[in-house]
Amino acid sequence: MIRFGIIGTNWITENFIQAARQSEDFALTAVYSRTEEKAKEFAAKFDIPHRFTDLESMAASSELDAVYIASPNSLHAEQAILCMSHGKHVLCEKPAASNRHELQKMVDAARNHGVLLMEALKSTLLPNFQSIREHLPKIGPVRRYFASYCQYSSRYDAYKQGTILNAFNPAFSNGSLMDLGVYCIYPLVVLFGSPNRIQAEGTMLDSGVDGQGSLLLAYEGMEAAIMHSKISNSYLPTEIQGENGTMVVDRINQSRKVEIRYRDGSVEDVTKPQTKESMYYELQEFIDVLKSGRLESATNSYANSLATMDIMDEARRQIGLVFPADRAIYK
């Protein structure tokens, strides 16, 4: 049984708790919030025995073994490093940090303190992503990877009316690439590694974040095209195109259905049943790694997280997307 503390009291955290409680190895023992009122309310809602308004106190507490971090992106590194310095394992929401510099510091802290750090990117841990990896050789040499995650944000309506919420505030290292693009990029890295070249475009909003964007990534004998948006919707599936056939994936962030359409016109459904809520699988991977005595996930590894961040850093450089967290590096 792994005892967890929670940092962040938003809808993502609520979804995580509901999914995590499907695991017999998960126990929720603590919650942190900046205000006593919110901590008390959240603790009562989910029957959490210990609540904290001081993060240092929670990190030092003997009531938990690990921490799930779902605070704003810009806070991930500082909070994770603090928890790891007290010997706590950390499951950190995607993107794990604001930039490569922060993420490397987190990885170094995990190694120095002998704890597990894992990016909570669920896409690559779902049963159907395992199916993608298992059946990928059937389509022959891969020539193109196409992924799209475009989802109109309900917060964009508030933005257009003059209210800038966290989702569109650069102070929190947010925006379309960080929030949605990562779902397309991380699976690409797990399957094919780092690209040789990156070309990025983006639509910048007045608040200083990107509302949408695209990336073209070049590999040896293959290219990848990615679209992401928080200001429009897309209903296109993901495709991995090979010389013998094309793998079609319904929603790369969920991988609800996977089929192979061969050149001869035949179709093979390789979908695996998903019996748990989607966030369960990232939690179970984290716990399984700990139970096996390892301190790094083989799939959501440090190398894959760093390579994904490198791509996003370069894309941001090309479109002129700078966060306050980037400027802090040079102070």
GROMACS .gro file of C-alpha atoms in nm:
model
  331
    1MET     CA    1   0.000   0.000   0.000
    2ILE     CA    2   0.141   0.337  -0.106
    3ARG     CA    3   0.017   0.634   0.097
    4PHE     CA    4  -0.031   0.945  -0.116
    5GLY     CA    5  -0.053   1.312  -0.047
    6ILE     CA    6  -0.221   1.541  -0.301
    7ILE     CA    7  -0.104   1.884  -0.413
    8GLY     CA    8  -0.371   2.067  -0.612
    9THR     CA    9  -0.745   2.063  -0.548
   10ASN     CA   10  -0.892   2.095  -0.897
   11TRP     CA   11  -1.103   1.878  -1.126
   12ILE     CA   12  -0.796   1.692  -1.252
   13THR     CA   13  -0.715   1.591  -0.896
   14GLU     CA   14  -1.072   1.475  -0.840
   15ASN     CA   15  -1.056   1.259  -1.153
   16PHE     CA   16  -0.724   1.118  -1.042
   17ILE     CA   17  -0.855   1.024  -0.698
   18GLN     CA   18  -1.158   0.849  -0.844
   19ALA     CA   19  -0.937   0.651  -1.082
   20ALA     CA   20  -0.664   0.581  -0.826
   21ARG     CA   21  -0.910   0.436  -0.577
   22GLN     CA   22  -0.966   0.154  -0.827
   23SER     CA   23  -0.620   0.033  -0.723
   24GLU     CA   24  -0.591  -0.179  -0.410
   25ASP     CA   25  -0.237  -0.044  -0.362
   26PHE     CA   26  -0.346   0.321  -0.329
   27ALA     CA   27  -0.424   0.503  -0.006
   28LEU     CA   28  -0.500   0.876   0.014
   29THR     CA   29  -0.381   1.016   0.345
   30ALA     CA   30  -0.309   1.387   0.296
   31VAL     CA   31  -0.399   1.696   0.095
   32TYR     CA   32  -0.229   2.033   0.061
   33SER     CA   33  -0.400   2.359  -0.023
   34ARG     CA   34  -0.292   2.718   0.029
   35THR     CA   35  -0.606   2.788   0.231
   36GLU     CA   36  -0.740   2.603   0.533
   37GLU     CA   37  -1.093   2.638   0.402
   38LYS     CA   38  -1.017   2.468   0.071
   39ALA     CA   39  -0.807   2.199   0.236
   40LYS     CA   40  -1.084   2.123   0.485
   41GLU     CA   41  -1.349   2.115   0.213
   42PHE     CA   42  -1.146   1.885  -0.013
   43ALA     CA   43  -1.048   1.656   0.275
   44ALA     CA   44  -1.411   1.617   0.377
   45LYS     CA   45  -1.523   1.546   0.021
   46PHE     CA   46  -1.274   1.261  -0.026
   47ASP     CA   47  -1.238   1.143   0.334
   48ILE     CA   48  -0.872   1.244   0.362
   49PRO     CA   49  -0.744   1.221   0.721
   50HIS     CA   50  -0.464   1.480   0.711
   51ARG     CA   51  -0.467   1.829   0.561
   52PHE     CA   52  -0.188   2.082   0.526
   53THR     CA   53  -0.156   2.449   0.433
   54ASP     CA   54   0.223   2.442   0.467
   55LEU     CA   55   0.393   2.239   0.197
   56GLU     CA   56   0.714   2.190   0.391
   57SER     CA   57   0.515   2.030   0.672
   58MET     CA   58   0.342   1.789   0.434
   59ALA     CA   59   0.668   1.699   0.261
   60ALA     CA   60   0.822   1.616   0.600
   61SER     CA   61   0.519   1.424   0.726
   62SER     CA   62   0.549   1.056   0.812
   63GLU     CA   63   0.186   1.006   0.704
   64LEU     CA   64   0.267   0.969   0.332
   65ASP     CA   65   0.510   0.789   0.103
   66ALA     CA   66   0.441   0.968  -0.225
   67VAL     CA   67   0.290   1.285  -0.365
   68TYR     CA   68   0.069   1.345  -0.667
   69ILE     CA   69   0.124   1.700  -0.796
   70ALA     CA   70  -0.151   1.866  -1.001
   71SER     CA   71  -0.078   2.231  -0.930
   72PRO     CA   72  -0.015   2.487  -1.208
   73ASN     CA   73   0.274   2.386  -1.437
   74SER     CA   74   0.501   2.665  -1.316
   75LEU     CA   75   0.492   2.527  -0.960
   76HIS     CA   76   0.574   2.165  -1.041
   77ALA     CA   77   0.952   2.182  -1.019
   78GLU     CA   78   0.977   2.367  -0.689
   79GLN     CA   79   0.711   2.154  -0.521
   80ALA     CA   80   0.846   1.825  -0.655
   81ILE     CA   81   1.203   1.901  -0.552
   82LEU     CA   82   1.089   1.995  -0.202
   83CYS     CA   83   0.896   1.670  -0.165
   84MET     CA   84   1.179   1.460  -0.305
   85SER     CA   85   1.427   1.627  -0.067
   86HIS     CA   86   1.219   1.477   0.216
   87GLY     CA   87   1.231   1.130   0.059
   88LYS     CA   88   0.887   1.137  -0.102
   89HIS     CA   89   0.824   0.975  -0.440
   90VAL     CA   90   0.658   1.210  -0.690
   91LEU     CA   91   0.397   1.150  -0.959
   92CYS     CA   92   0.380   1.484  -1.138
   93GLU     CA   93   0.112   1.593  -1.383
   94LYS     CA   94   0.211   1.670  -1.739
   95PRO     CA   95   0.394   1.872  -1.842
   96ALA     CA   96   0.628   1.787  -1.556
   97ALA     CA   97   0.797   2.127  -1.570
   98SER     CA   98   0.809   2.461  -1.752
   99ASN     CA   99   1.126   2.383  -1.945
  100ARG     CA  100   1.427   2.151  -1.978
  101HIS     CA  101   1.622   2.336  -1.709
  102GLU     CA  102   1.352   2.277  -1.446
  103LEU     CA  103   1.295   1.917  -1.550
  104GLN     CA  104   1.665   1.834  -1.532
  105LYS     CA  105   1.677   1.974  -1.178
  106MET     CA  106   1.382   1.749  -1.087
  107VAL     CA  107   1.551   1.442  -1.235
  108ASP     CA  108   1.875   1.525  -1.054
  109ALA     CA  109   1.684   1.560  -0.726
  110ALA     CA  110   1.515   1.222  -0.776
  111ARG     CA  111   1.848   1.053  -0.836
  112ASN     CA  112   2.023   1.233  -0.549
  113HIS     CA  113   1.752   1.140  -0.299
  114GLY     CA  114   1.688   0.788  -0.428
  115VAL     CA  115   1.318   0.837  -0.504
  116LEU     CA  116   1.089   0.781  -0.799
  117LEU     CA  117   0.985   1.074  -1.018
  118MET     CA  118   0.740   1.003  -1.299
  119GLU     CA  119   0.553   1.230  -1.536
  120ALA     CA  120   0.180   1.156  -1.517
  121LEU     CA  121   0.127   1.138  -1.892
  122LYS     CA  122  -0.148   0.879  -1.923
  123SER     CA  123  -0.151   0.835  -2.303
  124THR     CA  124   0.154   0.612  -2.313
  125LEU     CA  125   0.036   0.384  -2.032
  126LEU     CA  126  -0.312   0.297  -2.155
  127PRO     CA  127  -0.385  -0.059  -2.275
  128ASN     CA  128  -0.434   0.057  -2.632
  129PHE     CA  129  -0.098   0.231  -2.644
  130GLN     CA  130   0.050  -0.104  -2.553
  131SER     CA  131  -0.148  -0.243  -2.845
  132ILE     CA  132  -0.003   0.023  -3.074
  133ARG     CA  133   0.350  -0.077  -2.974
  134GLU     CA  134   0.274  -0.447  -3.006
  135HIS     CA  135   0.118  -0.430  -3.352
  136LEU     CA  136   0.326  -0.149  -3.506
  137PRO     CA  137   0.560  -0.387  -3.697
  138LYS     CA  138   0.260  -0.509  -3.901
  139ILE     CA  139   0.236  -0.185  -4.099
  140GLY     CA  140   0.594  -0.210  -4.226
  141PRO     CA  141   0.840   0.080  -4.240
  142VAL     CA  142   0.669   0.384  -4.086
  143ARG     CA  143   0.664   0.692  -4.309
  144ARG     CA  144   0.436   0.933  -4.127
  145TYR     CA  145   0.295   0.997  -3.779
  146PHE     CA  146   0.001   1.236  -3.759
  147ALA     CA  147  -0.159   1.338  -3.430
  148SER     CA  148  -0.416   1.605  -3.349
  149TYR     CA  149  -0.547   1.724  -3.015
  150CYS     CA  150  -0.762   2.031  -3.066
  151GLN     CA  151  -1.018   2.097  -2.797
  152TYR     CA  152  -1.193   2.430  -2.758
  153SER     CA  153  -1.139   2.542  -2.400
  154SER     CA  154  -1.439   2.656  -2.197
  155ARG     CA  155  -1.202   2.908  -2.042
  156TYR     CA  156  -1.150   3.070  -2.380
  157ASP     CA  157  -1.498   3.221  -2.363
  158ALA     CA  158  -1.398   3.396  -2.040
  159TYR     CA  159  -1.074   3.503  -2.205
  160LYS     CA  160  -1.261   3.669  -2.492
  161GLN     CA  161  -1.468   3.857  -2.236
  162GLY     CA  162  -1.155   3.992  -2.070
  163THR     CA  163  -1.098   3.740  -1.790
  164ILE     CA  164  -0.763   3.564  -1.814
  165LEU     CA  165  -0.785   3.238  -1.622
  166ASN     CA  166  -0.489   3.010  -1.546
  167ALA     CA  167  -0.521   2.817  -1.873
  168PHE     CA  168  -0.425   3.128  -2.072
  169ASN     CA  169  -0.183   3.286  -1.827
  170PRO     CA  170   0.190   3.258  -1.912
  171ALA     CA  171   0.278   3.301  -1.543
  172PHE     CA  172   0.162   2.941  -1.497
  173SER     CA  173   0.352   2.807  -1.801
  174ASN     CA  174   0.030   2.725  -1.980
  175GLY     CA  175  -0.106   2.736  -2.333
  176SER     CA  176  -0.200   2.497  -2.610
  177LEU     CA  177   0.139   2.335  -2.664
  178MET     CA  178   0.200   2.265  -2.296
  179ASP     CA  179  -0.154   2.156  -2.211
  180LEU     CA  180  -0.256   1.962  -2.524
  181GLY     CA  181   0.038   1.934  -2.761
  182VAL     CA  182   0.228   1.725  -2.509
  183TYR     CA  183  -0.031   1.447  -2.552
  184CYS     CA  184   0.072   1.417  -2.917
  185ILE     CA  185   0.445   1.464  -2.868
  186TYR     CA  186   0.512   1.221  -2.583
  187PRO     CA  187   0.375   0.911  -2.762
  188LEU     CA  188   0.578   1.009  -3.068
  189VAL     CA  189   0.895   1.017  -2.858
  190VAL     CA  190   0.818   0.683  -2.691
  191LEU     CA  191   0.762   0.520  -3.030
  192PHE     CA  192   1.027   0.687  -3.243
  193GLY     CA  193   1.266   0.884  -3.024
  194SER     CA  194   1.390   1.239  -3.084
  195PRO     CA  195   1.354   1.402  -3.425
  196ASN     CA  196   1.639   1.534  -3.638
  197ARG     CA  197   1.465   1.864  -3.715
  198ILE     CA  198   1.170   2.061  -3.576
  199GLN     CA  199   0.960   2.324  -3.748
  200ALA     CA  200   0.691   2.491  -3.539
  201GLU     CA  201   0.415   2.744  -3.594
  202GLY     CA  202   0.176   2.896  -3.342
  203THR     CA  203  -0.101   3.149  -3.295
  204MET     CA  204  -0.009   3.374  -3.004
  205LEU     CA  205  -0.278   3.534  -2.791
  206ASP     CA  206  -0.253   3.879  -2.637
  207SER     CA  207  -0.208   3.727  -2.290
  208GLY     CA  208   0.125   3.582  -2.401
  209VAL     CA  209   0.040   3.214  -2.453
  210ASP     CA  210  -0.030   3.016  -2.769
  211GLY     CA  211  -0.391   2.943  -2.855
  212GLN     CA  212  -0.301   2.683  -3.116
  213GLY     CA  213  -0.007   2.554  -3.313
  214SER     CA  214   0.150   2.286  -3.527
  215LEU     CA  215   0.479   2.102  -3.552
  216LEU     CA  216   0.654   1.925  -3.838
  217LEU     CA  217   0.923   1.688  -3.715
  218ALA     CA  218   1.173   1.514  -3.940
  219TYR     CA  219   1.310   1.165  -3.876
  220GLU     CA  220   1.525   0.940  -4.091
  221GLY     CA  221   1.282   0.814  -4.356
  222MET     CA  222   0.979   0.947  -4.169
  223GLU     CA  223   0.805   1.268  -4.074
  224ALA     CA  224   0.561   1.358  -3.800
  225ALA     CA  225   0.289   1.625  -3.814
  226ILE     CA  226   0.118   1.747  -3.498
  227MET     CA  227  -0.172   1.989  -3.450
  228HIS     CA  228  -0.290   2.125  -3.116
  229SER     CA  229  -0.542   2.391  -3.019
  230LYS     CA  230  -0.738   2.533  -2.727
  231ILE     CA  231  -0.937   2.768  -2.951
  232SER     CA  232  -1.089   2.522  -3.199
  233ASN     CA  233  -1.203   2.160  -3.218
  234SER     CA  234  -1.076   1.876  -3.433
  235TYR     CA  235  -1.233   1.536  -3.484
  236LEU     CA  236  -0.948   1.377  -3.679
  237PRO     CA  237  -0.801   1.048  -3.559
  238THR     CA  238  -0.430   0.989  -3.520
  239GLU     CA  239  -0.264   0.796  -3.800
  240ILE     CA  240   0.064   0.607  -3.811
  241GLN     CA  241   0.121   0.541  -4.179
  242GLY     CA  242   0.340   0.252  -4.288
  243GLU     CA  243   0.423   0.101  -4.624
  244ASN     CA  244   0.200  -0.202  -4.560
  245GLY     CA  245  -0.089  -0.028  -4.386
  246THR     CA  246  -0.203   0.252  -4.162
  247MET     CA  247  -0.275   0.234  -3.791
  248VAL     CA  248  -0.575   0.454  -3.704
  249VAL     CA  249  -0.613   0.563  -3.341
  250ASP     CA  250  -0.925   0.730  -3.205
  251ARG     CA  251  -0.805   1.022  -2.984
  252ILE     CA  252  -0.435   0.997  -2.908
  253ASN     CA  253  -0.493   1.120  -2.551
  254GLN     CA  254  -0.738   0.836  -2.482
  255SER     CA  255  -0.662   0.571  -2.748
  256ARG     CA  256  -1.019   0.445  -2.735
  257LYS     CA  257  -0.994   0.236  -3.051
  258VAL     CA  258  -0.705   0.111  -3.262
  259GLU     CA  259  -0.733  -0.054  -3.599
  260ILE     CA  260  -0.502  -0.132  -3.887
  261ARG     CA  261  -0.618  -0.062  -4.240
  262TYR     CA  262  -0.404  -0.261  -4.479
  263ARG     CA  263  -0.333  -0.169  -4.841
  264ASP     CA  264  -0.535  -0.464  -4.966
  265GLY     CA  265  -0.849  -0.314  -4.808
  266SER     CA  266  -0.869  -0.543  -4.506
  267VAL     CA  267  -0.913  -0.398  -4.159
  268GLU     CA  268  -0.785  -0.547  -3.832
  269ASP     CA  269  -0.924  -0.422  -3.503
  270VAL     CA  270  -0.646  -0.445  -3.243
  271THR     CA  271  -0.830  -0.255  -2.970
  272LYS     CA  272  -0.769  -0.383  -2.618
  273PRO     CA  273  -1.040  -0.362  -2.352
  274GLN     CA  274  -0.992  -0.084  -2.098
  275THR     CA  275  -1.156  -0.188  -1.775
  276LYS     CA  276  -1.042   0.103  -1.557
  277GLU     CA  277  -1.067   0.481  -1.577
  278SER     CA  278  -0.788   0.626  -1.790
  279MET     CA  279  -0.590   0.788  -1.507
  280TYR     CA  280  -0.576   0.456  -1.321
  281TYR     CA  281  -0.304   0.328  -1.552
  282GLU     CA  282  -0.052   0.604  -1.478
  283LEU     CA  283  -0.107   0.551  -1.105
  284GLN     CA  284  -0.065   0.175  -1.136
  285GLU     CA  285   0.252   0.213  -1.343
  286PHE     CA  286   0.393   0.438  -1.070
  287ILE     CA  287   0.305   0.187  -0.798
  288ASP     CA  288   0.428  -0.113  -0.998
  289VAL     CA  289   0.765   0.056  -1.051
  290LEU     CA  290   0.796   0.114  -0.676
  291LYS     CA  291   0.688  -0.239  -0.589
  292SER     CA  292   0.947  -0.381  -0.829
  293GLY     CA  293   1.224  -0.193  -0.652
  294ARG     CA  294   1.299   0.032  -0.950
  295LEU     CA  295   1.311   0.412  -0.939
  296GLU     CA  296   1.224   0.494  -1.300
  297SER     CA  297   0.943   0.400  -1.536
  298ALA     CA  298   1.060   0.229  -1.854
  299THR     CA  299   0.789   0.405  -2.057
  300ASN     CA  300   0.750   0.746  -1.893
  301SER     CA  301   1.123   0.752  -1.838
  302TYR     CA  302   1.351   1.046  -1.766
  303ALA     CA  303   1.488   1.021  -2.119
  304ASN     CA  304   1.142   1.034  -2.276
  305SER     CA  305   1.025   1.320  -2.056
  306LEU     CA  306   1.342   1.520  -2.128
  307ALA     CA  307   1.321   1.452  -2.503
  308THR     CA  308   0.957   1.565  -2.506
  309MET     CA  309   1.048   1.881  -2.316
  310ASP     CA  310   1.333   1.950  -2.560
  311ILE     CA  311   1.084   1.943  -2.847
  312MET     CA  312   0.845   2.179  -2.667
  313ASP     CA  313   1.129   2.414  -2.571
  314GLU     CA  314   1.242   2.437  -2.935
  315ALA     CA  315   0.886   2.483  -3.058
  316ARG     CA  316   0.834   2.764  -2.808
  317ARG     CA  317   1.161   2.925  -2.914
  318GLN     CA  318   1.048   2.925  -3.276
  319ILE     CA  319   0.706   3.078  -3.207
  320GLY     CA  320   0.829   3.325  -2.947
  321LEU     CA  321   0.648   3.174  -2.649
  322VAL     CA  322   0.839   3.272  -2.335
  323PHE     CA  323   0.733   3.202  -1.977
  324PRO     CA  324   0.844   3.387  -1.664
  325ALA     CA  325   0.991   3.051  -1.559
  326ASP     CA  326   1.227   3.071  -1.859
  327ARG     CA  327   1.355   3.413  -1.757
  328ALA     CA  328   1.418   3.287  -1.404
  329ILE     CA  329   1.691   3.057  -1.540
  330TYR     CA  330   1.913   3.353  -1.619
  331LYS     CA  331   1.870   3.546  -1.296
   0.00000   0.00000   0.00000
